[in-house]
mmCIF file of C-alpha atoms in Angstrom:
data_model
loop_
_atom_site.group_PDB
_atom_site.id
_atom_site.type_symbol
_atom_site.label_atom_id
_atom_site.label_comp_id
_atom_site.label_asym_id
_atom_site.label_seq_id
_atom_site.Cartn_x
_atom_site.Cartn_y
_atom_site.Cartn_z
ATOM 1 C CA MET A 68 1.490 -1.706 2.021
ATOM 2 C CA TYR A 69 -0.165 1.331 3.600
ATOM 3 C CA TRP A 70 -3.580 -0.274 4.013
ATOM 4 C CA ILE A 71 -2.143 -3.569 5.204
ATOM 5 C CA ARG A 72 -0.125 -1.754 7.861
ATOM 6 C CA ARG A 73 -3.172 0.273 8.970
ATOM 7 C CA TYR A 74 -5.299 -2.910 9.119
ATOM 8 C CA ILE A 75 -2.771 -4.723 11.356
ATOM 9 C CA LEU A 76 -2.286 -1.652 13.607
ATOM 10 C CA PHE A 77 -6.058 -1.135 13.858
ATOM 11 C CA HIS A 78 -6.354 -4.621 15.325
ATOM 12 C CA ASN A 79 -3.548 -4.044 17.863
ATOM 13 C CA LYS A 80 -0.860 -5.819 15.845
ATOM 14 C CA ARG A 81 -2.658 -9.145 15.620
ATOM 15 C CA HIS A 82 -1.363 -11.489 12.946
ATOM 16 C CA PRO A 83 -3.570 -11.473 9.805
ATOM 17 C CA LYS A 84 -3.870 -15.277 9.832
ATOM 18 C CA ASP A 85 -5.712 -14.928 13.179
ATOM 19 C CA MET A 86 -8.291 -12.584 11.719
ATOM 20 C CA GLY A 87 -11.238 -13.167 9.417
ATOM 21 C CA SER A 88 -14.133 -11.441 7.698
ATOM 22 C CA LYS A 89 -15.402 -9.927 10.950
ATOM 23 C CA GLU A 90 -12.149 -8.004 11.441
ATOM 24 C CA ILE A 91 -12.135 -6.850 7.810
ATOM 25 C CA GLU A 92 -15.668 -5.594 8.217
ATOM 26 C CA GLU A 93 -14.797 -3.757 11.423
ATOM 27 C CA PHE A 94 -11.839 -2.083 9.726
ATOM 28 C CA LEU A 95 -13.807 -1.016 6.679
ATOM 29 C CA THR A 96 -16.640 0.282 8.856
ATOM 30 C CA HIS A 97 -14.146 2.264 10.900
ATOM 31 C CA LEU A 98 -12.802 3.834 7.729
ATOM 32 C CA ALA A 99 -16.253 4.785 6.473
ATOM 33 C CA VAL A 100 -17.702 6.041 9.780
ATOM 34 C CA ASN A 101 -14.752 7.493 11.694
ATOM 35 C CA GLU A 102 -12.339 8.417 8.911
ATOM 36 C CA ASN A 103 -14.966 9.545 6.402
ATOM 37 C CA VAL A 104 -13.153 7.981 3.448
ATOM 38 C CA ALA A 105 -14.705 7.751 0.010
ATOM 39 C CA ALA A 106 -16.090 4.486 -1.310
ATOM 40 C CA SER A 107 -13.202 4.095 -3.735
ATOM 41 C CA THR A 108 -10.725 4.468 -0.864
ATOM 42 C CA GLN A 109 -12.583 1.875 1.157
ATOM 43 C CA ASN A 110 -12.553 -0.429 -1.876
ATOM 44 C CA GLN A 111 -8.790 0.044 -2.216
ATOM 45 C CA ALA A 112 -8.277 -0.856 1.425
ATOM 46 C CA LEU A 113 -10.474 -3.952 1.044
ATOM 47 C CA HIS A 114 -8.481 -5.226 -1.920
ATOM 48 C CA ALA A 115 -5.152 -4.586 -0.177
ATOM 49 C CA VAL A 116 -6.299 -6.607 2.864
ATOM 50 C CA LEU A 117 -7.686 -9.396 0.613
ATOM 51 C CA PHE A 118 -4.328 -9.455 -1.207
ATOM 52 C CA LEU A 119 -2.636 -9.961 2.158
#
């Protein structure tokens, strides 16, 4: 739930059905570049969003 919430808040509370692969890529890039998360953390976030 944590990553799903962060994903939605990152995109200014847009509904997930209105977002696609571009928004997922932007979120994951933000995590890697700005948040300096590890690859495994980025992978965890990706799978949470895909589950959504």
